[in-house]
Tab-separated table of C-alpha atoms and ligand atoms in Angstrom:
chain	number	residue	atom	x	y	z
H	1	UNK	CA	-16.037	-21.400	-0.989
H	2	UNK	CA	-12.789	-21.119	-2.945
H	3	UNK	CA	-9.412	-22.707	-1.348
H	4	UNK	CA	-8.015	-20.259	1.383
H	5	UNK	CA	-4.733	-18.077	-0.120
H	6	UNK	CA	-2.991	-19.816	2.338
H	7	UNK	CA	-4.407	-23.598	1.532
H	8	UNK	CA	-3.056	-22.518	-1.823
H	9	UNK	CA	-0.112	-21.481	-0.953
H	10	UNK	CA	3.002	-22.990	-2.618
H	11	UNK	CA	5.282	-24.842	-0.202
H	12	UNK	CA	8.672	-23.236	-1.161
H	13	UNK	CA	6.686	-19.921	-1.075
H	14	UNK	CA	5.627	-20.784	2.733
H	15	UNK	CA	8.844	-21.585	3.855
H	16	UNK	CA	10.424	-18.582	2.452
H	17	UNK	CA	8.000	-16.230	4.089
H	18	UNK	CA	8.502	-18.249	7.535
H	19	UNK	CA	12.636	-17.698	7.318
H	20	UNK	CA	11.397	-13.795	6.140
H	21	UNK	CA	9.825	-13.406	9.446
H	22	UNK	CA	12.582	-14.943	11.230
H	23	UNK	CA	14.687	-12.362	9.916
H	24	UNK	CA	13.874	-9.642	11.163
H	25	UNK	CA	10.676	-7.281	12.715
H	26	UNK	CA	8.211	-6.982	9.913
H	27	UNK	CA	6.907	-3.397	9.270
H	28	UNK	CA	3.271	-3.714	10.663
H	29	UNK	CA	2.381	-1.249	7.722
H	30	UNK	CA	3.668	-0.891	4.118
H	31	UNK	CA	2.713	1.547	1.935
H	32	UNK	CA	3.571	1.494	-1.915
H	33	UNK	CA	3.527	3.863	-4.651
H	34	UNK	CA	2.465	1.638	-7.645
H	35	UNK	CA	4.197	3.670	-10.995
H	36	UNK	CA	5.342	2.204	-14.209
H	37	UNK	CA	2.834	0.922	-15.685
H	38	UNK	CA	2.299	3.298	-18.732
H	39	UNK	CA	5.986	2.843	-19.367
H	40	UNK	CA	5.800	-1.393	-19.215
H	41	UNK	CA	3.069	-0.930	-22.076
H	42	UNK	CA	4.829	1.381	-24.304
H	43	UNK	CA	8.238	-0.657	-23.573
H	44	UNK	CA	6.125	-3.674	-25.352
H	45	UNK	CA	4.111	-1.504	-27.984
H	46	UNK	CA	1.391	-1.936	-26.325
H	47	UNK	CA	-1.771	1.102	-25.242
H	48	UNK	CA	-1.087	2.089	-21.715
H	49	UNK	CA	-4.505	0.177	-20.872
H	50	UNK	CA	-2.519	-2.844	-20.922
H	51	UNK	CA	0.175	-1.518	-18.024
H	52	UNK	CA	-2.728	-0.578	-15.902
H	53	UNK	CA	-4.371	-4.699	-16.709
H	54	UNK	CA	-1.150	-6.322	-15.848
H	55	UNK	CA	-0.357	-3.946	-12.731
H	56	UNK	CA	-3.744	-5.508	-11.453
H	57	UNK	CA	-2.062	-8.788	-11.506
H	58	UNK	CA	0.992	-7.114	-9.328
H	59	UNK	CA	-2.149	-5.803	-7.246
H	60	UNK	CA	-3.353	-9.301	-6.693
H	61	UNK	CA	-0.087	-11.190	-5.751
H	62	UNK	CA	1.415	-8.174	-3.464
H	63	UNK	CA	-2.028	-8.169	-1.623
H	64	UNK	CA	-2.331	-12.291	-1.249
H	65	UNK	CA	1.472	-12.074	-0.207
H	66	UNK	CA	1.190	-9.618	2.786
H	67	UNK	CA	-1.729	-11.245	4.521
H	68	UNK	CA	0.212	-14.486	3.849
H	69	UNK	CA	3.036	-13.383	5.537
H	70	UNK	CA	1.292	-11.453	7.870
H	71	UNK	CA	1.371	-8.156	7.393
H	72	UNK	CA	-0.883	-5.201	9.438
H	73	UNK	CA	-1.900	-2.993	6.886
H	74	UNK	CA	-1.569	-2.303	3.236
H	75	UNK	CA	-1.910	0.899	1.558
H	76	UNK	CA	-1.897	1.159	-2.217
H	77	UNK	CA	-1.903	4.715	-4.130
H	78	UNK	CA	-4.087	3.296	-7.214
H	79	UNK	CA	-5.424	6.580	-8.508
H	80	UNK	CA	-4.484	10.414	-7.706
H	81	UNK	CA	-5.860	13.231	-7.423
H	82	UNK	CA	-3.801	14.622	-9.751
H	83	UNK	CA	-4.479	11.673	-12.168
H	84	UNK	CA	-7.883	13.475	-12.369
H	85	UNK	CA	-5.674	15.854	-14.945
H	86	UNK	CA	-4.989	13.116	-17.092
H	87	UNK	CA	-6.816	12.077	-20.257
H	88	UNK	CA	-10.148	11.954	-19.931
H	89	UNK	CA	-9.799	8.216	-22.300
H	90	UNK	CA	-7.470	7.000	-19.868
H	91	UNK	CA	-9.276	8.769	-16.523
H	92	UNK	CA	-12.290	6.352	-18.002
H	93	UNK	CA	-10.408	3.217	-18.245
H	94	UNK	CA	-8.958	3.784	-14.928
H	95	UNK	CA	-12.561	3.754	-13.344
H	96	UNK	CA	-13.524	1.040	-15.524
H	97	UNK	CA	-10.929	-0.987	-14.640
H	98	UNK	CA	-11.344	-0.617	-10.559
H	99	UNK	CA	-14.851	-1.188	-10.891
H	100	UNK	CA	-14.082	-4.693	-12.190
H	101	UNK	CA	-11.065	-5.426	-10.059
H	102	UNK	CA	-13.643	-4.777	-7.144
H	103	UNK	CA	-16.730	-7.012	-8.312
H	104	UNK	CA	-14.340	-9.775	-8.783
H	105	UNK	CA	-12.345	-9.641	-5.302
H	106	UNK	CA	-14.066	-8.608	-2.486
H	107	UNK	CA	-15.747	-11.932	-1.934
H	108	UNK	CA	-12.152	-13.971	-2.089
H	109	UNK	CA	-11.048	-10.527	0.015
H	110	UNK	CA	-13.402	-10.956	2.376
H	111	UNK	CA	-13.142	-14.731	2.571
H	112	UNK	CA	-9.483	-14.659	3.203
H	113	UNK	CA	-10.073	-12.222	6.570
H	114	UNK	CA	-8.819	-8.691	4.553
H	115	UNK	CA	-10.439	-5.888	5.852
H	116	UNK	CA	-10.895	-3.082	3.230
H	117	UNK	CA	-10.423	0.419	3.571
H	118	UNK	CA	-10.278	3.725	1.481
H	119	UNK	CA	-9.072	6.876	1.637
H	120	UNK	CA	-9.558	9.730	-0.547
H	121	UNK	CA	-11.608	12.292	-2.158
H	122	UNK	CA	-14.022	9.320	-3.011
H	123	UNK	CA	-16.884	11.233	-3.608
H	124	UNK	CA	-15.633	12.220	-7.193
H	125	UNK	CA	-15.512	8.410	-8.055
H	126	UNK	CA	-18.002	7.141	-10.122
H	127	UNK	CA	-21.255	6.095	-8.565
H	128	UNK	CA	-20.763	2.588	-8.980
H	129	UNK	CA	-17.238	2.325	-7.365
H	130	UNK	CA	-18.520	3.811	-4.772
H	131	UNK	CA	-20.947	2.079	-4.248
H	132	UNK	CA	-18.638	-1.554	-4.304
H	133	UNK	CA	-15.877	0.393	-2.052
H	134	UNK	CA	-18.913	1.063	0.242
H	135	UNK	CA	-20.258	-2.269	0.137
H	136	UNK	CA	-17.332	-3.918	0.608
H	137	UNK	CA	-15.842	-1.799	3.589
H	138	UNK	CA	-19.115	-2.531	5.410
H	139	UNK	CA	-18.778	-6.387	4.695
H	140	UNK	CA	-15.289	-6.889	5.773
H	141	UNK	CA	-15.451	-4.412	8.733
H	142	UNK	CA	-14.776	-7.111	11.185
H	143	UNK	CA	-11.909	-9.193	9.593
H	144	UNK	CA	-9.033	-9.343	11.706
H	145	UNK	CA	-6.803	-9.846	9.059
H	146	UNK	CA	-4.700	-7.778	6.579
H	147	UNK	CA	-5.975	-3.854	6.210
H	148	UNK	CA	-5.740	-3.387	3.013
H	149	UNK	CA	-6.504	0.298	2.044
H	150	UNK	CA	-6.446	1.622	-1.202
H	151	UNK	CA	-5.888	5.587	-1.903
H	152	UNK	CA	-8.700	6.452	-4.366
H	153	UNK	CA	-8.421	10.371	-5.649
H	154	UNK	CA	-6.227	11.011	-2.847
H	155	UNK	CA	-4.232	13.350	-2.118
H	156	UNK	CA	-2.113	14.370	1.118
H	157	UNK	CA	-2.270	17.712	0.805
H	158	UNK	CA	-6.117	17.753	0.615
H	159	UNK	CA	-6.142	15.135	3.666
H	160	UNK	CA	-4.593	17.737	5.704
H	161	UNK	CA	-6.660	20.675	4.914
H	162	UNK	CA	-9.893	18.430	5.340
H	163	UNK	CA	-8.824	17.617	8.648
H	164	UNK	CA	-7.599	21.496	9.486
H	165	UNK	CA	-11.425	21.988	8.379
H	166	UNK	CA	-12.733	19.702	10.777
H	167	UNK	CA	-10.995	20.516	13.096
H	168	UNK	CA	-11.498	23.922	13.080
H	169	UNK	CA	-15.855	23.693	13.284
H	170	UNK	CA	-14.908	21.114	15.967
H	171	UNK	CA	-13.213	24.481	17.963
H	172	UNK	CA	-16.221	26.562	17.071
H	173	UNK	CA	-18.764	23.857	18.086
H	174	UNK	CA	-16.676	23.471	21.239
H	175	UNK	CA	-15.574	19.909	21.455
H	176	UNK	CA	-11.923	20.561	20.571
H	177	UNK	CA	-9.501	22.812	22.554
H	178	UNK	CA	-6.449	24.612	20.232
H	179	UNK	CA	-4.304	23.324	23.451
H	180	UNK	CA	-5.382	19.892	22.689
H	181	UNK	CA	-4.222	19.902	19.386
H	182	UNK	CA	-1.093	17.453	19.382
H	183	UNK	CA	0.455	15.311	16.788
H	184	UNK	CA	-1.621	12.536	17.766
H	185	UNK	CA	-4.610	14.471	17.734
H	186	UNK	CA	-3.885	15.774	14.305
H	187	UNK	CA	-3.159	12.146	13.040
H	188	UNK	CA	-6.738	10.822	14.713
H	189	UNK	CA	-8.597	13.847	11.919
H	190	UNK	CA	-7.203	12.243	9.256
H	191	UNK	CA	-8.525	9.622	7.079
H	192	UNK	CA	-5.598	6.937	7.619
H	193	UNK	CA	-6.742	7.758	11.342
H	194	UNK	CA	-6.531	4.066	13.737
H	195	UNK	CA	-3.520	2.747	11.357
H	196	UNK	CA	0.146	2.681	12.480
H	197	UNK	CA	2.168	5.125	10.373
H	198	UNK	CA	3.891	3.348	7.326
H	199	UNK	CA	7.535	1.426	8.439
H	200	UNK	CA	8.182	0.514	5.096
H	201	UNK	CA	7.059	3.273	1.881
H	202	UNK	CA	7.695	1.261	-1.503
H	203	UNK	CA	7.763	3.091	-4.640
H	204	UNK	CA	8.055	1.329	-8.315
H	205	UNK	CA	9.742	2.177	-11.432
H	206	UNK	CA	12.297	4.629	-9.985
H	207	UNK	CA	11.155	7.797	-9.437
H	208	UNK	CA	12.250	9.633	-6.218
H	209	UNK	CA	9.304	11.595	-5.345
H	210	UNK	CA	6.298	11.245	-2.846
H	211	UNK	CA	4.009	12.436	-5.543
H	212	UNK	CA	1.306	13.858	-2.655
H	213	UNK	CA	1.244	10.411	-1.202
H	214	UNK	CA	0.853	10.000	2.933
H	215	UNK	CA	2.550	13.488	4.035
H	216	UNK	CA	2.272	13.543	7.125
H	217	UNK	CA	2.145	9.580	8.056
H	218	UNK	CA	5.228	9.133	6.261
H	219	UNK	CA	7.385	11.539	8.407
H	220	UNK	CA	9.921	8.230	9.552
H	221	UNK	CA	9.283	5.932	6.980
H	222	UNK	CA	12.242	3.853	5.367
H	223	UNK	CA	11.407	4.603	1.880
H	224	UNK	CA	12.515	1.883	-0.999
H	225	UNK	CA	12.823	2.620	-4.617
H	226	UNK	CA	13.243	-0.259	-6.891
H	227	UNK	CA	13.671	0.116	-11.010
H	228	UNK	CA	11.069	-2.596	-11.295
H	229	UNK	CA	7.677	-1.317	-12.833
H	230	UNK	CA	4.639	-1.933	-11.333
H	231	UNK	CA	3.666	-4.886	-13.456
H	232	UNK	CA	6.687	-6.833	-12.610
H	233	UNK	CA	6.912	-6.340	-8.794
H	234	UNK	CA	5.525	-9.300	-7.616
H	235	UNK	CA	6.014	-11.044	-4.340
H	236	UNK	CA	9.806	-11.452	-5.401
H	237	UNK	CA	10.239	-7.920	-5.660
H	238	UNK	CA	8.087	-7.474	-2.274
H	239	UNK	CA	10.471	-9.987	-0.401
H	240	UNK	CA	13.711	-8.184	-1.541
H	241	UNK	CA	12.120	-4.787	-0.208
H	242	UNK	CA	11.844	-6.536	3.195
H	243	UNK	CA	15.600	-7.767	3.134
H	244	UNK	CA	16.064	-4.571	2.627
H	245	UNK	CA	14.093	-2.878	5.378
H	246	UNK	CA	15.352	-5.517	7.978
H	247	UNK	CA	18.833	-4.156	6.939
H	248	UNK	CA	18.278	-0.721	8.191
H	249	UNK	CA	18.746	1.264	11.316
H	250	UNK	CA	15.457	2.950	12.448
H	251	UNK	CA	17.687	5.730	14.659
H	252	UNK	CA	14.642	8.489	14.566
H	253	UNK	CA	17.274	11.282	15.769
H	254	UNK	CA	19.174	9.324	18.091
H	255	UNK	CA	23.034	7.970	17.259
H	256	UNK	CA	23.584	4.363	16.987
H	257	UNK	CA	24.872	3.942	20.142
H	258	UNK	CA	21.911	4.929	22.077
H	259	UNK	CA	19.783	2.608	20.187
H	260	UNK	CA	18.898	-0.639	22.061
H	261	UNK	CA	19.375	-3.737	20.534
H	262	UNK	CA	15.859	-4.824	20.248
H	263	UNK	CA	14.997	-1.292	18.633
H	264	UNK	CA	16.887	-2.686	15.581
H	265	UNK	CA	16.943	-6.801	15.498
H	266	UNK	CA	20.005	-7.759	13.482
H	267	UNK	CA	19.043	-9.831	10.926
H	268	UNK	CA	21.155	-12.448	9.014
H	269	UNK	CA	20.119	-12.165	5.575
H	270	UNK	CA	22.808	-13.711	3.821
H	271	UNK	CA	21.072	-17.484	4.487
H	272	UNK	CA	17.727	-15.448	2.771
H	273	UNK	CA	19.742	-14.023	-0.048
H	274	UNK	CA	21.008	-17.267	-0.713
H	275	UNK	CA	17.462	-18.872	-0.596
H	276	UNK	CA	15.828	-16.478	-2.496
H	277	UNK	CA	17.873	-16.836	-5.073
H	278	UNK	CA	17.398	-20.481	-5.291
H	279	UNK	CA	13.669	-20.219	-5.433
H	280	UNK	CA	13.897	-17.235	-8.065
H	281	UNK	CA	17.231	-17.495	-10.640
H	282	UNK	CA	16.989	-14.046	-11.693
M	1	IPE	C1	0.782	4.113	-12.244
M	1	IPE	O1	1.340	3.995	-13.506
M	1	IPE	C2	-0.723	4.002	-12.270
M	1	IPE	C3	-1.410	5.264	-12.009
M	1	IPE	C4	-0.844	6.401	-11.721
M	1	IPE	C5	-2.852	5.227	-12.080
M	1	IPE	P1	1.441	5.225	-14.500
M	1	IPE	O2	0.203	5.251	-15.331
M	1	IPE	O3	1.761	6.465	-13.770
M	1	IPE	O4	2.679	4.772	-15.391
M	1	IPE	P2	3.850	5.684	-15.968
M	1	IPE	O5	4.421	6.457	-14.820
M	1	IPE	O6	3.227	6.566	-16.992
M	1	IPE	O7	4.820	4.711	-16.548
M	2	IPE	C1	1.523	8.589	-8.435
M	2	IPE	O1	1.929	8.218	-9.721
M	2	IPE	C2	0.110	8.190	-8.211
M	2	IPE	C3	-0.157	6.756	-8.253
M	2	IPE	C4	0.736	5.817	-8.282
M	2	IPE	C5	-1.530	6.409	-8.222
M	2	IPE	P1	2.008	9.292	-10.896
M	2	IPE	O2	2.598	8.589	-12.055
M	2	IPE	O3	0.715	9.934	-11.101
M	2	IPE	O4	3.021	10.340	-10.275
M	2	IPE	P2	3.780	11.586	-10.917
M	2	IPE	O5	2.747	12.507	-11.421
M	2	IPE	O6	4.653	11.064	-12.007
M	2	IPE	O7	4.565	12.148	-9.789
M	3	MG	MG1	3.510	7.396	-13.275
């Protein structure tokens, strides 16, 4: 068996992620909207294949960097189901390029105590991926570690209605009262059902839009926007988003003054700042 990510881990890295958690209450579940990566390829000349290639290696780092530090769950939007409307070329390479990122990780996944999870229309996936996203949700179903879920054809929208569907033949059928439908009842239909709502929603290469993503598990989610593409946001980039998040003030409709002091740990980031630049000059 390979070296555990964190009997790999770099020393500096370690340290930093111990004074991140110092700092202030981690979000137990970040979400991120990986975009950019056609844009890095044509910024180098490059086909768009080669974004989507490097934004694997993003993939790989962010992933290896919240189970390091810690984190509950994971959620990466890696395919649409609008993307289905792109070129059918690209559409190919997509699938091609999942399929491979899936053969080669779930062992190390699964090794380093991820649990893996998606959600999704995944029945219009190729065969094959399915296959792997099957295999490898039933081999890591009892990890205790990171959740790390990616959204595969998804769609919010279509999440919602799936679960209005359900739960409307669970009404006929009797084992679901209209009274009984709540919020929380409403969140337990859908697929991200069992996982805290996203604290922290992360979204690359600057655009301001959900893009379908999480619609109704994002209602109070800090959101983050960063310039950086997807293939550079690395676990840099991942560490600045949490400086950021530790920096807000969660009020969910209440003024400041009513909040309690451990709602909203004040953290002392300047000491991070400080360190973090020291480890990365840029
Ligand atoms: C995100 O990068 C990856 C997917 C949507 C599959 P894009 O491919 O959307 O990159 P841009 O937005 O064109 O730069
Ligand atoms: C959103 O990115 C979907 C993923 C990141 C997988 P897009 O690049 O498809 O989003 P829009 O269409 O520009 O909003
Ligand atoms: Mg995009």
């Amino acid at each position: 068996m390979k070296p555990t990510w964190l009997e790999t881990q770099a020393d500096d890295d370690k340290q930093l992620q111990s004074e991140l958690r110092q700092a202030g209450a981690m979000p137990r579940h970040i979400a991120i909207i990986m975009d950019g990566n056609g844009r890095w390829a044509v910024e180098r000349n490059l086909p768009r294949v080669a974004g989507h290639e490097e934004g694997i290696e993003s993939v790989r780092d962010i992933v290896k960097a919240a189970s390091q530090i810690g984190i509950e769950c994971l959620t990466l939007y890696a395919f649409s189901m609008e993307n289905w409307k792109r070129p059918r070329q690209e559409v190919s390479i997509l699938m091609t390029l999942l399929e491979k990122y899936l053969r080669q990780e779930i062992r190390e996944l699964h090794d380093n105590g991820v649990k893996l999870k998606s959600i999704g229309k995944t029945n219009a996936l190729p065969k094959s991926v399915q296959k792997l996203l099957r295999e490898g949700a039933e081999m890591t179903a009892d990890n205790t570690g990171l959740t790390l879920t990616l959204a595969l054809s998804y769609s919010g929208r279509w999440d919602i209605a799936r679960a209005m569907q359900v739960m409307a033949l669970d009404v006929r059928r009797g084992t679901l009262s209209p009274e009984d439908i709540t919020e929380e009842k409403i969140s337990s239909y859908l697929l991200t059902s069992g996982m805290p709502d996203p604290d922290l929603l992360i979204r690359t290469s600057g655009e301001k839009r959900l893009s379908n993503y999480l619609l109704w598990e994002t209602a109070y989610a800090e959101m983050y926007i960063t310039d950086a593409l997807w293939p550079d946001f690395r676990r840099n980039d991942l560490y600045k988003s949490l400086l950021d998040y530790f920096g807000r003030e969660r009020r969910f409709g209440k003024t400041s003054a009513q909040l309690l002091d451990s709602d909203n740990p004040k953290s002392e980031c300047g000491y991070l700042q400080r360190l973090m630049n020291m480890f990365y000059a840029k």
